[in-house]
């Protein structure tokens, strides 16, 4: 059921998970950059980005090098799915 509050990254189609991983690995990219990195069609990438925006893990910003394009990046909510917070907490615990 798309657009519900209970929707999670696990519930998304494989294309959206791939786009998430591409953004996680490469950082900020334009839609064209995501298409090139993922080898998915432009239409599939658009749909995947919509789904990722629906669950609140991707932010869209203006790409200043070419204002006709948007720049997509994972936001702070995406850390829940990447495990970064857990890794940082483990490193801090080891330091103490």
JSON list of C-alpha atoms in Angstrom, two decimals:
[
{"chain": "A", "resi": 1, "resn": "UNK", "atom": "CA", "xyz": [0.00, 0.00, 0.00]},
{"chain": "A", "resi": 2, "resn": "UNK", "atom": "CA", "xyz": [1.97, 2.99, -1.30]},
{"chain": "A", "resi": 3, "resn": "UNK", "atom": "CA", "xyz": [2.13, 6.21, 0.65]},
{"chain": "A", "resi": 4, "resn": "UNK", "atom": "CA", "xyz": [1.24, 4.83, 4.06]},
{"chain": "A", "resi": 5, "resn": "UNK", "atom": "CA", "xyz": [3.20, 5.81, 7.15]},
{"chain": "A", "resi": 6, "resn": "UNK", "atom": "CA", "xyz": [4.10, 2.19, 7.82]},
{"chain": "A", "resi": 7, "resn": "UNK", "atom": "CA", "xyz": [5.84, 1.77, 4.45]},
{"chain": "A", "resi": 8, "resn": "UNK", "atom": "CA", "xyz": [9.50, 0.96, 4.84]},
{"chain": "A", "resi": 9, "resn": "UNK", "atom": "CA", "xyz": [12.51, 0.50, 2.58]},
{"chain": "A", "resi": 10, "resn": "UNK", "atom": "CA", "xyz": [11.96, -3.27, 2.77]},
{"chain": "A", "resi": 11, "resn": "UNK", "atom": "CA", "xyz": [8.50, -2.81, 1.25]},
{"chain": "A", "resi": 12, "resn": "UNK", "atom": "CA", "xyz": [9.77, -0.97, -1.83]},
{"chain": "A", "resi": 13, "resn": "UNK", "atom": "CA", "xyz": [10.42, -2.55, -5.23]},
{"chain": "A", "resi": 14, "resn": "UNK", "atom": "CA", "xyz": [13.96, -3.72, -6.08]},
{"chain": "A", "resi": 15, "resn": "UNK", "atom": "CA", "xyz": [14.53, -0.71, -8.35]},
{"chain": "A", "resi": 16, "resn": "UNK", "atom": "CA", "xyz": [13.96, 1.69, -5.44]},
{"chain": "A", "resi": 17, "resn": "UNK", "atom": "CA", "xyz": [16.34, -0.32, -3.25]},
{"chain": "A", "resi": 18, "resn": "UNK", "atom": "CA", "xyz": [18.97, -0.16, -6.00]},
{"chain": "A", "resi": 19, "resn": "UNK", "atom": "CA", "xyz": [18.57, 3.61, -6.35]},
{"chain": "A", "resi": 20, "resn": "UNK", "atom": "CA", "xyz": [18.89, 3.91, -2.56]},
{"chain": "A", "resi": 21, "resn": "UNK", "atom": "CA", "xyz": [22.15, 1.93, -2.65]},
{"chain": "A", "resi": 22, "resn": "UNK", "atom": "CA", "xyz": [23.48, 3.98, -5.60]},
{"chain": "A", "resi": 23, "resn": "UNK", "atom": "CA", "xyz": [22.85, 7.19, -3.64]},
{"chain": "A", "resi": 24, "resn": "UNK", "atom": "CA", "xyz": [24.31, 5.67, -0.48]},
{"chain": "A", "resi": 25, "resn": "UNK", "atom": "CA", "xyz": [27.50, 4.69, -2.33]},
{"chain": "A", "resi": 26, "resn": "UNK", "atom": "CA", "xyz": [27.91, 7.74, -4.61]},
{"chain": "A", "resi": 27, "resn": "UNK", "atom": "CA", "xyz": [26.36, 10.55, -2.60]},
{"chain": "A", "resi": 28, "resn": "UNK", "atom": "CA", "xyz": [24.42, 13.25, -4.43]},
{"chain": "A", "resi": 29, "resn": "UNK", "atom": "CA", "xyz": [23.55, 12.54, -8.06]},
{"chain": "A", "resi": 30, "resn": "UNK", "atom": "CA", "xyz": [21.28, 13.89, -10.76]},
{"chain": "A", "resi": 31, "resn": "UNK", "atom": "CA", "xyz": [18.63, 11.62, -12.22]},
{"chain": "A", "resi": 32, "resn": "UNK", "atom": "CA", "xyz": [20.88, 11.16, -15.26]},
{"chain": "A", "resi": 33, "resn": "UNK", "atom": "CA", "xyz": [23.75, 10.14, -12.98]},
{"chain": "A", "resi": 34, "resn": "UNK", "atom": "CA", "xyz": [21.53, 7.61, -11.21]},
{"chain": "A", "resi": 35, "resn": "UNK", "atom": "CA", "xyz": [20.46, 6.19, -14.58]},
{"chain": "A", "resi": 36, "resn": "UNK", "atom": "CA", "xyz": [24.11, 5.79, -15.61]},
{"chain": "A", "resi": 37, "resn": "UNK", "atom": "CA", "xyz": [25.20, 4.23, -12.31]},
{"chain": "A", "resi": 38, "resn": "UNK", "atom": "CA", "xyz": [22.24, 1.89, -11.88]},
{"chain": "A", "resi": 39, "resn": "UNK", "atom": "CA", "xyz": [21.73, 1.00, -15.56]},
{"chain": "A", "resi": 40, "resn": "UNK", "atom": "CA", "xyz": [17.97, 1.37, -15.00]},
{"chain": "A", "resi": 41, "resn": "UNK", "atom": "CA", "xyz": [15.73, 3.23, -17.42]},
{"chain": "A", "resi": 42, "resn": "UNK", "atom": "CA", "xyz": [14.99, 6.91, -16.77]},
{"chain": "A", "resi": 43, "resn": "UNK", "atom": "CA", "xyz": [11.32, 6.09, -16.16]},
{"chain": "A", "resi": 44, "resn": "UNK", "atom": "CA", "xyz": [12.21, 3.42, -13.60]},
{"chain": "A", "resi": 45, "resn": "UNK", "atom": "CA", "xyz": [14.58, 5.80, -11.80]},
{"chain": "A", "resi": 46, "resn": "UNK", "atom": "CA", "xyz": [11.87, 8.49, -11.67]},
{"chain": "A", "resi": 47, "resn": "UNK", "atom": "CA", "xyz": [9.44, 5.99, -10.14]},
{"chain": "A", "resi": 48, "resn": "UNK", "atom": "CA", "xyz": [12.05, 4.76, -7.65]},
{"chain": "A", "resi": 49, "resn": "UNK", "atom": "CA", "xyz": [12.87, 8.32, -6.59]},
{"chain": "A", "resi": 50, "resn": "UNK", "atom": "CA", "xyz": [9.17, 9.04, -6.09]},
{"chain": "A", "resi": 51, "resn": "UNK", "atom": "CA", "xyz": [8.85, 6.02, -3.84]},
{"chain": "A", "resi": 52, "resn": "UNK", "atom": "CA", "xyz": [11.98, 6.98, -1.86]},
{"chain": "A", "resi": 53, "resn": "UNK", "atom": "CA", "xyz": [10.67, 10.52, -1.44]},
{"chain": "A", "resi": 54, "resn": "UNK", "atom": "CA", "xyz": [7.32, 9.10, -0.25]},
{"chain": "A", "resi": 55, "resn": "UNK", "atom": "CA", "xyz": [9.01, 7.34, 2.69]},
{"chain": "A", "resi": 56, "resn": "UNK", "atom": "CA", "xyz": [11.13, 10.44, 3.39]},
{"chain": "A", "resi": 57, "resn": "UNK", "atom": "CA", "xyz": [14.68, 9.18, 2.81]},
{"chain": "A", "resi": 58, "resn": "UNK", "atom": "CA", "xyz": [15.60, 11.22, -0.29]},
{"chain": "A", "resi": 59, "resn": "UNK", "atom": "CA", "xyz": [15.84, 14.98, -0.67]},
{"chain": "A", "resi": 60, "resn": "UNK", "atom": "CA", "xyz": [15.59, 16.81, -3.99]},
{"chain": "A", "resi": 61, "resn": "UNK", "atom": "CA", "xyz": [17.58, 19.99, -4.55]},
{"chain": "A", "resi": 62, "resn": "UNK", "atom": "CA", "xyz": [18.46, 22.27, -7.46]},
{"chain": "A", "resi": 63, "resn": "UNK", "atom": "CA", "xyz": [21.55, 21.23, -9.42]},
{"chain": "A", "resi": 64, "resn": "UNK", "atom": "CA", "xyz": [23.32, 24.58, -9.82]},
{"chain": "A", "resi": 65, "resn": "UNK", "atom": "CA", "xyz": [25.53, 23.41, -12.71]},
{"chain": "A", "resi": 66, "resn": "UNK", "atom": "CA", "xyz": [22.33, 22.88, -14.76]},
{"chain": "A", "resi": 67, "resn": "UNK", "atom": "CA", "xyz": [19.17, 24.27, -13.18]},
{"chain": "A", "resi": 68, "resn": "UNK", "atom": "CA", "xyz": [17.02, 22.10, -15.47]},
{"chain": "A", "resi": 69, "resn": "UNK", "atom": "CA", "xyz": [18.09, 19.08, -13.44]},
{"chain": "A", "resi": 70, "resn": "UNK", "atom": "CA", "xyz": [17.61, 18.15, -9.81]},
{"chain": "A", "resi": 71, "resn": "UNK", "atom": "CA", "xyz": [20.15, 16.74, -7.42]},
{"chain": "A", "resi": 72, "resn": "UNK", "atom": "CA", "xyz": [19.05, 13.80, -5.27]},
{"chain": "A", "resi": 73, "resn": "UNK", "atom": "CA", "xyz": [20.65, 12.75, -2.00]},
{"chain": "A", "resi": 74, "resn": "UNK", "atom": "CA", "xyz": [19.87, 10.65, 1.03]},
{"chain": "A", "resi": 75, "resn": "UNK", "atom": "CA", "xyz": [18.80, 12.65, 4.06]},
{"chain": "A", "resi": 76, "resn": "UNK", "atom": "CA", "xyz": [19.16, 12.09, 7.80]},
{"chain": "A", "resi": 77, "resn": "UNK", "atom": "CA", "xyz": [16.19, 9.71, 7.89]},
{"chain": "A", "resi": 78, "resn": "UNK", "atom": "CA", "xyz": [18.11, 7.36, 5.58]},
{"chain": "A", "resi": 79, "resn": "UNK", "atom": "CA", "xyz": [20.66, 6.68, 8.35]},
{"chain": "A", "resi": 80, "resn": "UNK", "atom": "CA", "xyz": [18.06, 4.36, 9.91]},
{"chain": "A", "resi": 81, "resn": "UNK", "atom": "CA", "xyz": [18.44, 2.08, 6.88]},
{"chain": "A", "resi": 82, "resn": "UNK", "atom": "CA", "xyz": [22.19, 2.42, 6.29]},
{"chain": "A", "resi": 83, "resn": "UNK", "atom": "CA", "xyz": [23.30, 1.42, 9.77]},
{"chain": "A", "resi": 84, "resn": "UNK", "atom": "CA", "xyz": [25.55, 4.47, 10.11]},
{"chain": "A", "resi": 85, "resn": "UNK", "atom": "CA", "xyz": [24.22, 5.39, 13.55]},
{"chain": "A", "resi": 86, "resn": "UNK", "atom": "CA", "xyz": [24.78, 1.85, 14.83]},
{"chain": "A", "resi": 87, "resn": "UNK", "atom": "CA", "xyz": [28.35, 1.85, 13.50]},
{"chain": "A", "resi": 88, "resn": "UNK", "atom": "CA", "xyz": [29.08, 5.27, 15.03]},
{"chain": "A", "resi": 89, "resn": "UNK", "atom": "CA", "xyz": [27.62, 4.20, 18.38]},
{"chain": "A", "resi": 90, "resn": "UNK", "atom": "CA", "xyz": [29.78, 1.06, 18.34]},
{"chain": "A", "resi": 91, "resn": "UNK", "atom": "CA", "xyz": [32.90, 3.11, 17.60]},
{"chain": "A", "resi": 92, "resn": "UNK", "atom": "CA", "xyz": [32.10, 5.51, 20.45]},
{"chain": "A", "resi": 93, "resn": "UNK", "atom": "CA", "xyz": [31.52, 2.59, 22.82]},
{"chain": "A", "resi": 94, "resn": "UNK", "atom": "CA", "xyz": [34.91, 1.10, 21.89]},
{"chain": "A", "resi": 95, "resn": "UNK", "atom": "CA", "xyz": [36.61, 4.46, 22.51]},
{"chain": "A", "resi": 96, "resn": "UNK", "atom": "CA", "xyz": [35.17, 4.69, 26.03]}
]
